[in-house]
């Protein structure tokens, strides 16, 4: 006799296997960005055939990683509520960086040139938030106005892309460096950035403490 529990178990197991594949993919790709489906399947403790039961191909698997990372980034962008555009950019960068440090492979994939089409739509909410912050900062005279808002927002995105791919997430100074890089692109001098962060130590301090607690 087939019970309700037995009908539900395969779906639960399938969800667990899918989540395990995604975790294994993130871990494997962190070591080898060109890792094959076979390598990822072995890391997940599954056969190649079992993995293909969840994802049609490697591209589909990477797209799922990108989607998951993008959703988390967009949620962070939606939570930003800071009238000062300089602080809004600093807080957004610091929080996104901390998230990227935990899912750096997905973040790097999401920001890579090889996946432009997938991320153009996936990160649209985040990009709209950055563009809105830039426009408000330019109108208030706190961000540079020598570059049009859409272009400046894109340059800030490119700076973030470079930070994710080049800065060691394990470095204690990583968040601070990422924030200062974005503020510099936005038009603040290094002294202005220093004064802003000194006056609002929670931008870096709280984020760093949260990261340290989560690493224990």
mmCIF file of C-alpha atoms in Angstrom, residues 29-192:
data_model
loop_
_atom_site.group_PDB
_atom_site.id
_atom_site.type_symbol
_atom_site.label_atom_id
_atom_site.label_comp_id
_atom_site.label_asym_id
_atom_site.label_seq_id
_atom_site.Cartn_x
_atom_site.Cartn_y
_atom_site.Cartn_z
ATOM 1 C CA UNK A 29 34.132 25.740 -8.668
ATOM 2 C CA UNK A 30 35.850 27.724 -5.910
ATOM 3 C CA UNK A 31 38.853 25.435 -6.364
ATOM 4 C CA UNK A 32 38.540 24.929 -10.112
ATOM 5 C CA UNK A 33 36.278 27.375 -12.053
ATOM 6 C CA UNK A 34 36.415 25.052 -15.075
ATOM 7 C CA UNK A 35 35.359 21.958 -13.113
ATOM 8 C CA UNK A 36 33.368 19.467 -15.164
ATOM 9 C CA UNK A 37 29.962 17.962 -14.464
ATOM 10 C CA UNK A 38 31.732 14.707 -13.512
ATOM 11 C CA UNK A 39 33.829 16.485 -10.871
ATOM 12 C CA UNK A 40 30.794 18.249 -9.436
ATOM 13 C CA UNK A 41 28.789 15.017 -9.377
ATOM 14 C CA UNK A 42 31.568 13.217 -7.502
ATOM 15 C CA UNK A 43 31.794 16.065 -5.001
ATOM 16 C CA UNK A 44 28.044 15.768 -4.434
ATOM 17 C CA UNK A 45 28.331 12.007 -3.945
ATOM 18 C CA UNK A 46 26.131 11.331 -6.975
ATOM 19 C CA UNK A 47 26.564 9.766 -10.373
ATOM 20 C CA UNK A 48 26.715 11.865 -13.523
ATOM 21 C CA UNK A 49 23.346 10.403 -14.500
ATOM 22 C CA UNK A 50 21.812 11.390 -11.156
ATOM 23 C CA UNK A 51 23.080 14.941 -11.567
ATOM 24 C CA UNK A 52 21.530 15.130 -15.028
ATOM 25 C CA UNK A 53 18.243 14.201 -13.396
ATOM 26 C CA UNK A 54 18.316 17.652 -11.799
ATOM 27 C CA UNK A 55 20.137 19.780 -14.370
ATOM 28 C CA UNK A 56 20.159 19.388 -18.152
ATOM 29 C CA UNK A 57 23.787 20.461 -18.479
ATOM 30 C CA UNK A 58 26.583 22.453 -16.871
ATOM 31 C CA UNK A 59 25.158 25.718 -18.148
ATOM 32 C CA UNK A 60 21.839 25.034 -16.409
ATOM 33 C CA UNK A 61 23.677 24.292 -13.166
ATOM 34 C CA UNK A 62 25.671 27.525 -13.366
ATOM 35 C CA UNK A 63 22.494 29.448 -14.194
ATOM 36 C CA UNK A 64 20.926 28.116 -10.981
ATOM 37 C CA UNK A 65 23.937 29.250 -8.955
ATOM 38 C CA UNK A 66 23.755 32.687 -10.551
ATOM 39 C CA UNK A 67 20.023 32.927 -9.905
ATOM 40 C CA UNK A 68 20.396 32.029 -6.231
ATOM 41 C CA UNK A 69 23.200 34.541 -5.709
ATOM 42 C CA UNK A 70 21.337 37.260 -7.596
ATOM 43 C CA UNK A 71 18.210 36.799 -5.512
ATOM 44 C CA UNK A 72 20.212 37.293 -2.333
ATOM 45 C CA UNK A 73 21.937 40.396 -3.719
ATOM 46 C CA UNK A 74 18.629 41.893 -4.885
ATOM 47 C CA UNK A 75 17.094 41.314 -1.457
ATOM 48 C CA UNK A 76 19.987 43.200 0.150
ATOM 49 C CA UNK A 77 19.557 46.092 -2.286
ATOM 50 C CA UNK A 78 15.845 46.276 -1.459
ATOM 51 C CA UNK A 79 16.659 46.599 2.249
ATOM 52 C CA UNK A 80 18.831 49.712 1.845
ATOM 53 C CA UNK A 81 17.101 52.721 3.415
ATOM 54 C CA UNK A 82 19.601 55.576 3.673
ATOM 55 C CA UNK A 83 18.870 59.141 2.459
ATOM 56 C CA UNK A 84 22.567 60.060 2.136
ATOM 57 C CA UNK A 85 23.703 58.590 -1.187
ATOM 58 C CA UNK A 86 27.303 58.290 0.015
ATOM 59 C CA UNK A 87 26.257 56.238 3.023
ATOM 60 C CA UNK A 88 23.771 54.263 0.935
ATOM 61 C CA UNK A 89 26.560 53.197 -1.438
ATOM 62 C CA UNK A 90 28.899 52.421 1.471
ATOM 63 C CA UNK A 91 26.329 50.314 3.337
ATOM 64 C CA UNK A 92 25.171 48.540 0.189
ATOM 65 C CA UNK A 93 28.749 47.701 -0.811
ATOM 66 C CA UNK A 94 29.703 46.516 2.680
ATOM 67 C CA UNK A 95 26.654 44.262 2.995
ATOM 68 C CA UNK A 96 26.954 42.897 -0.535
ATOM 69 C CA UNK A 97 30.647 42.244 -0.013
ATOM 70 C CA UNK A 98 29.975 40.225 3.126
ATOM 71 C CA UNK A 99 27.411 38.200 1.190
ATOM 72 C CA UNK A 100 29.805 37.780 -1.726
ATOM 73 C CA UNK A 101 32.479 36.522 0.652
ATOM 74 C CA UNK A 102 30.152 33.643 1.584
ATOM 75 C CA UNK A 103 29.051 32.905 -1.987
ATOM 76 C CA UNK A 104 32.045 34.294 -3.856
ATOM 77 C CA UNK A 105 31.921 31.701 -6.621
ATOM 78 C CA UNK A 106 28.286 32.481 -7.395
ATOM 79 C CA UNK A 107 29.062 36.184 -7.166
ATOM 80 C CA UNK A 108 32.001 35.889 -9.542
ATOM 81 C CA UNK A 109 29.915 33.844 -11.967
ATOM 82 C CA UNK A 110 27.096 36.365 -11.789
ATOM 83 C CA UNK A 111 29.465 39.221 -12.603
ATOM 84 C CA UNK A 112 31.540 37.461 -15.262
ATOM 85 C CA UNK A 113 31.494 38.392 -18.922
ATOM 86 C CA UNK A 114 30.591 34.802 -19.825
ATOM 87 C CA UNK A 115 27.188 35.129 -18.165
ATOM 88 C CA UNK A 116 26.104 38.628 -19.164
ATOM 89 C CA UNK A 117 22.763 37.529 -20.590
ATOM 90 C CA UNK A 118 21.693 35.626 -17.476
ATOM 91 C CA UNK A 119 22.711 38.369 -15.085
ATOM 92 C CA UNK A 120 21.315 41.311 -17.041
ATOM 93 C CA UNK A 121 17.825 40.284 -15.977
ATOM 94 C CA UNK A 122 18.712 38.552 -12.695
ATOM 95 C CA UNK A 123 20.475 41.583 -11.220
ATOM 96 C CA UNK A 124 18.090 44.204 -12.643
ATOM 97 C CA UNK A 125 16.627 45.151 -9.211
ATOM 98 C CA UNK A 126 20.124 45.681 -7.767
ATOM 99 C CA UNK A 127 21.149 47.766 -10.765
ATOM 100 C CA UNK A 128 18.024 49.918 -10.443
ATOM 101 C CA UNK A 129 18.844 50.542 -6.794
ATOM 102 C CA UNK A 130 22.407 51.624 -7.591
ATOM 103 C CA UNK A 131 21.172 53.904 -10.387
ATOM 104 C CA UNK A 132 18.611 55.499 -8.063
ATOM 105 C CA UNK A 133 21.252 56.085 -5.375
ATOM 106 C CA UNK A 134 23.568 57.700 -7.925
ATOM 107 C CA UNK A 135 20.827 59.988 -9.240
ATOM 108 C CA UNK A 136 19.856 61.119 -5.736
ATOM 109 C CA UNK A 137 23.509 61.745 -4.847
ATOM 110 C CA UNK A 138 24.069 63.821 -7.955
ATOM 111 C CA UNK A 139 20.934 65.846 -7.295
ATOM 112 C CA UNK A 140 22.093 66.463 -3.715
ATOM 113 C CA UNK A 141 25.604 67.361 -4.869
ATOM 114 C CA UNK A 142 27.268 64.633 -2.789
ATOM 115 C CA UNK A 143 28.367 62.451 -5.719
ATOM 116 C CA UNK A 144 30.296 63.458 -8.813
ATOM 117 C CA UNK A 145 28.255 65.096 -11.585
ATOM 118 C CA UNK A 146 30.852 65.120 -14.366
ATOM 119 C CA UNK A 147 29.625 61.684 -15.473
ATOM 120 C CA UNK A 148 26.009 60.921 -16.416
ATOM 121 C CA UNK A 149 24.135 58.899 -13.776
ATOM 122 C CA UNK A 150 23.650 55.736 -15.898
ATOM 123 C CA UNK A 151 27.343 55.679 -16.807
ATOM 124 C CA UNK A 152 28.476 56.334 -13.243
ATOM 125 C CA UNK A 153 26.208 53.550 -11.952
ATOM 126 C CA UNK A 154 27.769 51.188 -14.497
ATOM 127 C CA UNK A 155 31.293 52.224 -13.483
ATOM 128 C CA UNK A 156 30.418 51.498 -9.854
ATOM 129 C CA UNK A 157 29.154 48.071 -10.923
ATOM 130 C CA UNK A 158 32.396 47.422 -12.792
ATOM 131 C CA UNK A 159 34.389 48.417 -9.700
ATOM 132 C CA UNK A 160 32.357 45.935 -7.673
ATOM 133 C CA UNK A 161 32.958 43.272 -10.321
ATOM 134 C CA UNK A 162 36.704 43.848 -10.085
ATOM 135 C CA UNK A 163 36.608 43.729 -6.294
ATOM 136 C CA UNK A 164 34.799 40.382 -6.266
ATOM 137 C CA UNK A 165 37.240 38.835 -8.708
ATOM 138 C CA UNK A 166 40.489 40.363 -7.413
ATOM 139 C CA UNK A 167 40.231 40.957 -3.661
ATOM 140 C CA UNK A 168 40.837 38.064 -1.295
ATOM 141 C CA UNK A 169 37.577 37.667 0.616
ATOM 142 C CA UNK A 170 39.469 36.187 3.561
ATOM 143 C CA UNK A 171 41.447 39.381 4.091
ATOM 144 C CA UNK A 172 40.354 41.331 7.199
ATOM 145 C CA UNK A 173 40.574 44.548 5.147
ATOM 146 C CA UNK A 174 38.525 43.252 2.217
ATOM 147 C CA UNK A 175 35.223 44.942 3.079
ATOM 148 C CA UNK A 176 36.905 48.248 3.881
ATOM 149 C CA UNK A 177 38.814 48.176 0.599
ATOM 150 C CA UNK A 178 35.704 47.331 -1.438
ATOM 151 C CA UNK A 179 33.757 50.199 0.147
ATOM 152 C CA UNK A 180 36.561 52.719 -0.383
ATOM 153 C CA UNK A 181 36.924 51.644 -4.018
ATOM 154 C CA UNK A 182 33.231 52.248 -4.741
ATOM 155 C CA UNK A 183 33.249 55.614 -2.936
ATOM 156 C CA UNK A 184 36.289 56.664 -4.954
ATOM 157 C CA UNK A 185 34.561 55.829 -8.235
ATOM 158 C CA UNK A 186 31.489 57.749 -7.006
ATOM 159 C CA UNK A 187 33.600 60.884 -6.623
ATOM 160 C CA UNK A 188 34.825 61.000 -3.025
ATOM 161 C CA UNK A 189 38.468 61.710 -2.321
ATOM 162 C CA UNK A 190 40.301 59.311 -0.045
ATOM 163 C CA UNK A 191 40.103 61.899 2.734
ATOM 164 C CA UNK A 192 36.362 62.334 2.276
#
